[in-house]
mmCIF file of C-alpha atoms in Angstrom:
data_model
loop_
_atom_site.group_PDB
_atom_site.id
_atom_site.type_symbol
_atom_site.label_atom_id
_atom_site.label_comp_id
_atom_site.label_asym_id
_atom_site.label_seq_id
_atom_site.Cartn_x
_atom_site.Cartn_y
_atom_site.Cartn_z
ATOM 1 C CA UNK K 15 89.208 28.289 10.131
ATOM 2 C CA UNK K 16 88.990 31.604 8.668
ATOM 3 C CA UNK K 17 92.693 32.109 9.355
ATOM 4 C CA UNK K 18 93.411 29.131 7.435
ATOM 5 C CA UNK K 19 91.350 30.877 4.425
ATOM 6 C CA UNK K 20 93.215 33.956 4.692
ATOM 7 C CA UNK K 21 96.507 32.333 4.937
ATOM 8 C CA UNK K 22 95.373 30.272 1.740
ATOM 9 C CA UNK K 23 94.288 33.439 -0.335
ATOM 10 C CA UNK K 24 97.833 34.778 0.611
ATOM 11 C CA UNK K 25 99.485 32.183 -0.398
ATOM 12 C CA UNK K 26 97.464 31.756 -3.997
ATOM 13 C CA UNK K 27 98.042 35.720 -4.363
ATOM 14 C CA UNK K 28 101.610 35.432 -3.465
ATOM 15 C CA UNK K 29 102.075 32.445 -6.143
ATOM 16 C CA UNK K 30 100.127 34.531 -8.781
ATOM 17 C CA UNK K 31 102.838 37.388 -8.358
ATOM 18 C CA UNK K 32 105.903 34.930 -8.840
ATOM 19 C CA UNK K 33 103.936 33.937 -11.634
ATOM 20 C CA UNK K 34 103.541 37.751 -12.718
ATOM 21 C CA UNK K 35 107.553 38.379 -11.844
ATOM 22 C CA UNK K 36 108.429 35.018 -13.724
ATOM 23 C CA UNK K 37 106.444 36.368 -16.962
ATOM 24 C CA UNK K 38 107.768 39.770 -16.598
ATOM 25 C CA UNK K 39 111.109 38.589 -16.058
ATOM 26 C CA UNK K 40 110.863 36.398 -19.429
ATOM 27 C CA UNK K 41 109.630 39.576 -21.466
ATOM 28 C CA UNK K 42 112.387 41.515 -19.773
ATOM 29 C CA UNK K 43 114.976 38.920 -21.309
ATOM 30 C CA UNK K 44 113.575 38.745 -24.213
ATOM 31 C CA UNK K 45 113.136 42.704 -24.673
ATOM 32 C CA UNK K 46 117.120 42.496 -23.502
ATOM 33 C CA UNK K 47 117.925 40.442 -26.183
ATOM 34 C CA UNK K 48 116.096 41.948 -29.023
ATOM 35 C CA UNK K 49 117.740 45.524 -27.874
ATOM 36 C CA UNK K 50 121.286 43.731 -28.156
ATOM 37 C CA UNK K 51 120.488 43.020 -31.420
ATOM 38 C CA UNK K 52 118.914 46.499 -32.159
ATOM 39 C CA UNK K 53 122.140 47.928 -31.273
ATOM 40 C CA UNK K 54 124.508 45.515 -32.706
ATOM 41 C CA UNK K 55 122.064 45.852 -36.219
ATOM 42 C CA UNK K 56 122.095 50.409 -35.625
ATOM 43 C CA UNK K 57 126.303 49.882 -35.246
ATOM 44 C CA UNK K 58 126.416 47.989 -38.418
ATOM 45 C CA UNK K 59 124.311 50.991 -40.164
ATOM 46 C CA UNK K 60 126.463 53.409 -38.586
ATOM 47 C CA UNK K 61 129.407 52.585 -40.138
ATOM 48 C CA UNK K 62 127.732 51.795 -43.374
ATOM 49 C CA UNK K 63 126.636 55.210 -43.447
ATOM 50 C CA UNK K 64 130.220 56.084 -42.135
ATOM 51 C CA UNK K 65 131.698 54.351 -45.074
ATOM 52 C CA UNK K 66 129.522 55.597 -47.724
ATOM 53 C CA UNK K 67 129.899 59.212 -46.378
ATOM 54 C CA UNK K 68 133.284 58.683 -46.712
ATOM 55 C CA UNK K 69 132.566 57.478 -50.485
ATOM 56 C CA UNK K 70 130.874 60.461 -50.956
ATOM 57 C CA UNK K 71 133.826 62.799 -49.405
ATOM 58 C CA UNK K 72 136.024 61.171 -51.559
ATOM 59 C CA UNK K 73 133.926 61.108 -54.963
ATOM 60 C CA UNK K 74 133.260 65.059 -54.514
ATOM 61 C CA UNK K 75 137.514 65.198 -53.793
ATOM 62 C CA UNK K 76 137.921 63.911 -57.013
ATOM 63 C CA UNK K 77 135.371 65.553 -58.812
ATOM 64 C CA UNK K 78 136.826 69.083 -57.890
ATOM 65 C CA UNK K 79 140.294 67.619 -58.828
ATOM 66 C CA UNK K 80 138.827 66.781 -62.206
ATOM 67 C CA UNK K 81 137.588 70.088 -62.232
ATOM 68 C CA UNK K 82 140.962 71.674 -61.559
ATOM 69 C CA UNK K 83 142.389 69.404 -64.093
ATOM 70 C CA UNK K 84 140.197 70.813 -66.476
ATOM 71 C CA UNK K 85 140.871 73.976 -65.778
ATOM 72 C CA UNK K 86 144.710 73.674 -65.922
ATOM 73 C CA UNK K 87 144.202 71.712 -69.084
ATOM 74 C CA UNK K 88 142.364 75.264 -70.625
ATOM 75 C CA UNK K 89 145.260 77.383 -69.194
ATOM 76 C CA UNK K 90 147.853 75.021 -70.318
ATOM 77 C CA UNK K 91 146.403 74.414 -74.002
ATOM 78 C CA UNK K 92 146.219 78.158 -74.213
ATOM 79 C CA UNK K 93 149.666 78.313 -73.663
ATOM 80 C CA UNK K 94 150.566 76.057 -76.155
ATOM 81 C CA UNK K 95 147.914 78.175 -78.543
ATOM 82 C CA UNK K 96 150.205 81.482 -77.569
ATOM 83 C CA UNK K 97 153.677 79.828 -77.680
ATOM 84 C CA UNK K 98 152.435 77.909 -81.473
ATOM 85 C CA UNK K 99 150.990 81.558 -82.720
ATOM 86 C CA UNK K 100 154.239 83.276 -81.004
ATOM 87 C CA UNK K 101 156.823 80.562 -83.022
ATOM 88 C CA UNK K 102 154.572 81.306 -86.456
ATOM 89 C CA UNK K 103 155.156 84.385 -86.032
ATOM 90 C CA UNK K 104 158.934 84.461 -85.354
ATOM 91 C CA UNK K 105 159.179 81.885 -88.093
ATOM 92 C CA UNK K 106 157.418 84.098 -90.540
ATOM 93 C CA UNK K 107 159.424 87.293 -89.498
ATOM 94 C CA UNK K 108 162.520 85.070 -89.943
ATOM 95 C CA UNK K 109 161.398 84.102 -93.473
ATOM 96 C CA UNK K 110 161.161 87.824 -94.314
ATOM 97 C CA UNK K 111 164.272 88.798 -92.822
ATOM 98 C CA UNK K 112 166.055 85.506 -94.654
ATOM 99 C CA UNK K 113 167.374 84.394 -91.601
ATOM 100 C CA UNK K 114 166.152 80.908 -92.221
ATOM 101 C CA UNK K 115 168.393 78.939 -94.545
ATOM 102 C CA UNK K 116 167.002 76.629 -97.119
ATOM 103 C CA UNK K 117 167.496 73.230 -95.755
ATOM 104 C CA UNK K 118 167.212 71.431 -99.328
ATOM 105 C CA UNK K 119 170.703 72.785 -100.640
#
């Protein structure tokens, strides 16, 4: 008879464990799934991040190449400045030296 018990208690302890396994084996599936999504939801914020790095690369690309646009536009309009005081002058020197010709005759 007290075999019979023991076998009993082994057998309730033995069905509590599947019970255990079958509960740990739910949360494992579930903790499975939720980390699939975890990492499907990180790879999505990777490559936003990726793409509005990439945003950023380009925005500071352009910003220097506004900058050196600026800056040729200085050098270039003080060109113009130099060449338009250099032609005054020539044009003024050729006014005293009457090389122009009077254009209303």
């Amino acid at each position: 008879r007290s075999r019979t018990v023991e076998v009993d208690r082994e057998k309730k302890r033995l069905e509590l464990r599947k019970d255990e396994h079958r509960a740990q084996d739910a949360e494992t599936g579930e903790l499975r799934l939720e980390l699939a999504s975890m990492e499907t939801e990180n790879e999505s914020l990777r490559q936003q991040a990726f793409a509005a790095g990439e945003v950023k690369v380009h925005a500071r690309v352009m910003g220097q190449r506004g900058d050196e646009e600026k800056a040729r536009h200085q050098v270039l309009s003080g060109e113009v400045a130099r060449v338009r005081a250099a032609n005054a002058a020539m044009q003024a020197e050729a006014e005293k030296l009457g090389l122009l010709g009077d254009d209303s005759a």
